[in-house]
Short mmCIF file of C-alpha atoms in Angstrom, two decimals:
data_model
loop_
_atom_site.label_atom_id
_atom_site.label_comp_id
_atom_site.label_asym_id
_atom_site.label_seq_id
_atom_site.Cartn_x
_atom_site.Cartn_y
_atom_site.Cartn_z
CA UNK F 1 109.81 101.08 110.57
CA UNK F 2 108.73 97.80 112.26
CA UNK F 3 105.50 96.41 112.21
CA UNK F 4 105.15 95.40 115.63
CA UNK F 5 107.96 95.43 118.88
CA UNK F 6 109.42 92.76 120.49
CA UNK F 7 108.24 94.18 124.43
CA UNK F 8 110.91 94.80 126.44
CA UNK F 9 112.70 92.63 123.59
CA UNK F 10 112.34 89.69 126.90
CA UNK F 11 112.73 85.82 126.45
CA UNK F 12 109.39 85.30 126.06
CA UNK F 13 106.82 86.82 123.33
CA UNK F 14 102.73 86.19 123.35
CA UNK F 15 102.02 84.31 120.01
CA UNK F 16 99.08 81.81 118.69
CA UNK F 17 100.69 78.20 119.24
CA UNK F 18 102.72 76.74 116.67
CA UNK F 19 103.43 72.95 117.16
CA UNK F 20 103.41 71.36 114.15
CA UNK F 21 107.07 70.54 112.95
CA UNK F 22 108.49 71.64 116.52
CA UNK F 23 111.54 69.47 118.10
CA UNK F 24 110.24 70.75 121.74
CA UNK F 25 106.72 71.76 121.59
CA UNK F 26 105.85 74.09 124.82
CA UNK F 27 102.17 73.88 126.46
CA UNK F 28 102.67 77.64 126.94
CA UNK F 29 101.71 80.00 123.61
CA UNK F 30 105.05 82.01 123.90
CA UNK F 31 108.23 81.80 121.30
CA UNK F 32 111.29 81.49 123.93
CA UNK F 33 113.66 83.42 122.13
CA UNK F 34 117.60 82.72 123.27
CA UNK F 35 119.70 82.36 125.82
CA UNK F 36 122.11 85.81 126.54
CA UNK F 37 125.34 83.45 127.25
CA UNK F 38 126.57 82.81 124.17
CA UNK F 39 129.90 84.40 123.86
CA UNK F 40 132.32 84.61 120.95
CA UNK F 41 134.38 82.41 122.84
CA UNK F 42 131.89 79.75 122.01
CA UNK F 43 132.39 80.54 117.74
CA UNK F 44 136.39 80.41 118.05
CA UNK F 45 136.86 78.00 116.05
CA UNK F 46 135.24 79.84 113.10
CA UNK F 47 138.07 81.48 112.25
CA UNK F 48 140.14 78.09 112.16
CA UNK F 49 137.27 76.61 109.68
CA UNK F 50 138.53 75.99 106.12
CA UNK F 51 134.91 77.97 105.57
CA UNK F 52 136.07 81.21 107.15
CA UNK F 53 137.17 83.06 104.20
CA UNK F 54 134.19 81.66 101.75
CA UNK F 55 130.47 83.23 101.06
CA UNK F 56 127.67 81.77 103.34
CA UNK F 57 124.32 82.51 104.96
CA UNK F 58 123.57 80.74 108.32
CA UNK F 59 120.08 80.60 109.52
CA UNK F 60 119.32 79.69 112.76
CA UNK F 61 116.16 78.61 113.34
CA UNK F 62 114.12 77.84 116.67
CA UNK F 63 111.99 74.46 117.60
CA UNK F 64 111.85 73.52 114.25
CA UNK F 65 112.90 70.36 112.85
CA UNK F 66 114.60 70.43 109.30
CA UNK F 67 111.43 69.02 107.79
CA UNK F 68 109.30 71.42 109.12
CA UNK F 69 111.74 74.18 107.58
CA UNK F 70 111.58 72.81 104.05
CA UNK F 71 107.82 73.05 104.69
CA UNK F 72 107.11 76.52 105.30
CA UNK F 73 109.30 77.45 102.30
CA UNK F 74 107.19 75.15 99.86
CA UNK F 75 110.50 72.83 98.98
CA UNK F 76 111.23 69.28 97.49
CA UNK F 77 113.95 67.59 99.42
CA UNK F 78 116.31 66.41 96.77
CA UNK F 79 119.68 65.04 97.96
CA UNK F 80 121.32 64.83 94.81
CA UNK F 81 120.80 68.80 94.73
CA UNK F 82 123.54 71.03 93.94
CA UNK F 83 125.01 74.57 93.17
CA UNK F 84 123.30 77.65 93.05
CA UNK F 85 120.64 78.22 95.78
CA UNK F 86 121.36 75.27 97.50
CA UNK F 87 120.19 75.00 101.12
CA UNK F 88 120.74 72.29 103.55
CA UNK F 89 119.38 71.78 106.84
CA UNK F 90 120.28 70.07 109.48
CA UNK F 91 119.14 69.37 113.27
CA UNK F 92 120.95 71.56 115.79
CA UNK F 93 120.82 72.12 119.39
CA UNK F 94 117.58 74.11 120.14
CA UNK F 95 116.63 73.81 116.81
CA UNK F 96 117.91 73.54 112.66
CA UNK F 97 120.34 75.43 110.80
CA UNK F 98 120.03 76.18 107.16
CA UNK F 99 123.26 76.66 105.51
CA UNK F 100 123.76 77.94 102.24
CA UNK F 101 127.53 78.49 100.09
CA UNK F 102 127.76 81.45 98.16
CA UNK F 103 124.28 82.89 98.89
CA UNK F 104 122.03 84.74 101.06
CA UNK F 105 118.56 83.79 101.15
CA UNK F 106 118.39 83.59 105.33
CA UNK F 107 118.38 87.15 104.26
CA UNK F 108 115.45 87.46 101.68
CA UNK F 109 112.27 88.92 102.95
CA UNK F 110 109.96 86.34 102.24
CA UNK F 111 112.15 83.73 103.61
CA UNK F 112 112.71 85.68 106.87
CA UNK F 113 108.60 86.46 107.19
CA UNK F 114 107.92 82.68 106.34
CA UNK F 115 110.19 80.96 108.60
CA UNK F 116 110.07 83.13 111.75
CA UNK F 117 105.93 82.25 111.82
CA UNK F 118 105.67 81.22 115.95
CA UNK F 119 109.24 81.16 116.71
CA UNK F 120 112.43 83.36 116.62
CA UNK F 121 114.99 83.12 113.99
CA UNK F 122 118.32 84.94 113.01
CA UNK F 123 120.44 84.69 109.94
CA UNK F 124 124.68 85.69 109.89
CA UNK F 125 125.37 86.32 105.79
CA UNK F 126 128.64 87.41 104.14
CA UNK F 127 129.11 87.91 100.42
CA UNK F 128 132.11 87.21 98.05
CA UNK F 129 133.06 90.79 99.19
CA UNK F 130 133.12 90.34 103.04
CA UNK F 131 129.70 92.00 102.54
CA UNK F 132 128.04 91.09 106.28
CA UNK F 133 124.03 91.20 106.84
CA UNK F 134 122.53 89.90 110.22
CA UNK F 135 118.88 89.68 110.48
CA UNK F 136 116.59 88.88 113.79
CA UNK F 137 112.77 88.38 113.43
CA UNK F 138 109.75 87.39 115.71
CA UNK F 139 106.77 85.72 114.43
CA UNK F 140 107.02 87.21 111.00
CA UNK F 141 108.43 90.60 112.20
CA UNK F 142 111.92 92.04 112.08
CA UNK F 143 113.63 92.66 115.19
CA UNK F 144 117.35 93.66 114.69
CA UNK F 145 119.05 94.67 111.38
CA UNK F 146 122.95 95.32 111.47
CA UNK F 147 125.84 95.05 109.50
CA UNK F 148 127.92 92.90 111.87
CA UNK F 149 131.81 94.02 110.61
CA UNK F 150 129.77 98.00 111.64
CA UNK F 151 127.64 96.72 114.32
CA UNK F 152 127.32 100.50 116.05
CA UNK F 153 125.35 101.20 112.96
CA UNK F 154 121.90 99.28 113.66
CA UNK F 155 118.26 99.34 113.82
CA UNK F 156 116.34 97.07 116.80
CA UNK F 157 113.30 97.22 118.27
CA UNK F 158 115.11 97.22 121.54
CA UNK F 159 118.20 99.17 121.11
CA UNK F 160 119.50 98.94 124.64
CA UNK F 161 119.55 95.32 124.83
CA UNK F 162 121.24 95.01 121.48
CA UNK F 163 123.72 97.54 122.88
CA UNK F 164 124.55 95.43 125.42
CA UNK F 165 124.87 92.34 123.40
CA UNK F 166 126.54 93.81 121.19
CA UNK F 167 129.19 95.59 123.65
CA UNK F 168 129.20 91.83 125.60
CA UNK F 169 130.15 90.54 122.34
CA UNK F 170 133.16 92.75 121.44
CA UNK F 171 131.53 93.79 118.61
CA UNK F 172 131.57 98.05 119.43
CA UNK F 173 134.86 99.13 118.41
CA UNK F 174 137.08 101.84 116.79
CA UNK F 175 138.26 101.67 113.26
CA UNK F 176 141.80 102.31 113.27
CA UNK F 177 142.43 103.12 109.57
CA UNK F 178 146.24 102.54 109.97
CA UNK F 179 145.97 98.84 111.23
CA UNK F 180 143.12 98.38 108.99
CA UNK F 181 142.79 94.67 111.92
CA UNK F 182 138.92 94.10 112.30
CA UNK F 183 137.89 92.07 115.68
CA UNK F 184 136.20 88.41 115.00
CA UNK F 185 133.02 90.33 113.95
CA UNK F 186 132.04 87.04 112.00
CA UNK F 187 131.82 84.90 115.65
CA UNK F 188 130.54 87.91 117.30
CA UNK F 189 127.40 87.81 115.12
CA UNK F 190 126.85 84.03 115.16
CA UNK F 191 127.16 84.51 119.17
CA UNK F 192 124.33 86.95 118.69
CA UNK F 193 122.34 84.81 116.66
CA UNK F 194 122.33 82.19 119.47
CA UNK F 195 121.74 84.20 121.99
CA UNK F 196 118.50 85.34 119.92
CA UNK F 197 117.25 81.77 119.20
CA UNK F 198 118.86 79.39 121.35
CA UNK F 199 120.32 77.68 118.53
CA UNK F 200 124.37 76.78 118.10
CA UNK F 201 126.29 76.14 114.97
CA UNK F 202 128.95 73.62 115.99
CA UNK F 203 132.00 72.80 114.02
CA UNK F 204 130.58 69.52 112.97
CA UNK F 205 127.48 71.45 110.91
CA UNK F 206 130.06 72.45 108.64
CA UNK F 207 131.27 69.07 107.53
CA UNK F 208 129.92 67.17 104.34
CA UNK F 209 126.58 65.37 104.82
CA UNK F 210 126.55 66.70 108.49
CA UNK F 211 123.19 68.63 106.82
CA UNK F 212 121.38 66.49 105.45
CA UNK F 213 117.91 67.66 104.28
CA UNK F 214 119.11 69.97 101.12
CA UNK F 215 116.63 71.69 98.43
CA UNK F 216 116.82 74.08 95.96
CA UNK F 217 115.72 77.64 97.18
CA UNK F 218 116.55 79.33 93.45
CA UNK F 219 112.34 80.49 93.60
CA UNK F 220 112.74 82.83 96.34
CA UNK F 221 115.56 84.55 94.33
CA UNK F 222 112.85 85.58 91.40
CA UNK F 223 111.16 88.34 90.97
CA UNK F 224 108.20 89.40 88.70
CA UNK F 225 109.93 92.32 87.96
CA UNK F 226 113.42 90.97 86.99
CA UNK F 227 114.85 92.97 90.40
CA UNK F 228 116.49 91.76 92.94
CA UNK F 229 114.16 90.38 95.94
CA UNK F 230 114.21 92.24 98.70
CA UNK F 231 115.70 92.10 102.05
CA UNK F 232 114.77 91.93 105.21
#
């Protein structure tokens, strides 16, 4: 179902160089792609966030710089813009997030394809009904799908090493039907995402202006049929 593996799904994958727009360009023609010690320690505070309950998308994006990520996607920085299909972007450790309220287009296919060209990116999504999507792709090709509240049900490239993330993570459970309690599913995945990219959302990311670069993103949300766009 994939177009191409991540081998071994290792640190380090074989790509043409991709520089331009990269906050730590490498002489070496590889995409590093994480660090494994994340934890969901790290993403406790999450649940303390006056965000925790609301509709996002986080993308997490590495090398680039938040320039270089409006770029790709063919967007005008405006910083007066607002309300549906907002982005912003910000600089982050090992990278940029893009965060965006209420909406999911880390998730979109063509966003995905575009910005993971010569790097590694991941993106944590929940909707308005605790709907949860987490994406991981390589250099244009997927590399994880999961549903991170039902992260036993998932497709990888690598399936063992996800297990093991995943089970590191705490995110490999038991529904109990009677306690209807879920486990912090929400920092497990944003764990994952680091460990995939090398990229952390801090607290401060979430505060106003602490993302700076924002666009409108509404064009990747049409479609020439009047459908939905499609997924990763």
């Amino acid at each position: 179902m994939y177009d191409e593996t991540e081998e071994g799904c290792s640190h380090r994958i074989p790509v043409d160089p991709v520089i331009d727009g990269m906050i730590r360009p490498s002489e070496e023609s590889v995409i590093v792609a994480g660090d494994r010690r994340a934890t969901t320690d790290v993403y406790a505070w999450w649940g303390q966030s006056r965000w925790a309950p609301a509709a996002f998308c986080f993308t997490f994006i590495a090398d680039l710089a938040p320039e270089e990520v409006l770029r790709r996607l063919g967007l005008t920085e405006d910083p007066e813009q607002q309300g549906f299909a907002t982005i912003e972007v910000g600089r982050a450790a090992g990278g940029s997030i893009m965060a965006e309220w209420d909406g999911h287009a880390g998730i979109l296919r063509d966003v995905v394809h575009t910005l993971s060209q010569g790097t590694s990116i991941a993106s944590v999504s929940r909707n308005v009904n605790h709907h949860s999507h987490f994406v991981h792709a390589v250099d244009g090709h997927i590399i994880a799908r999961l549903d991170p509240m039902y992260a036993h049900w998932s497709d990888s490239t690598s399936p063992e090493r996800l297990k093991e993330d995943l089970e590191e993570l705490g995110m490999i459970w038991d529904f109990d039907p009677e306690r209807e309690v879920f486990p912090p599913y929400i920092e497990g995945a944003l764990a994952l995402a680091e460990r995939h990219t090398g990229v952390r959302l801090e607290p401060r990311h979430l505060q106003p202006g602490a993302l700076p670069h924002r666009a409108s993103i509404a064009r990747y949300y049409e479609s020439p049929e009047g459908t939905f766009p499609k997924l990763a």
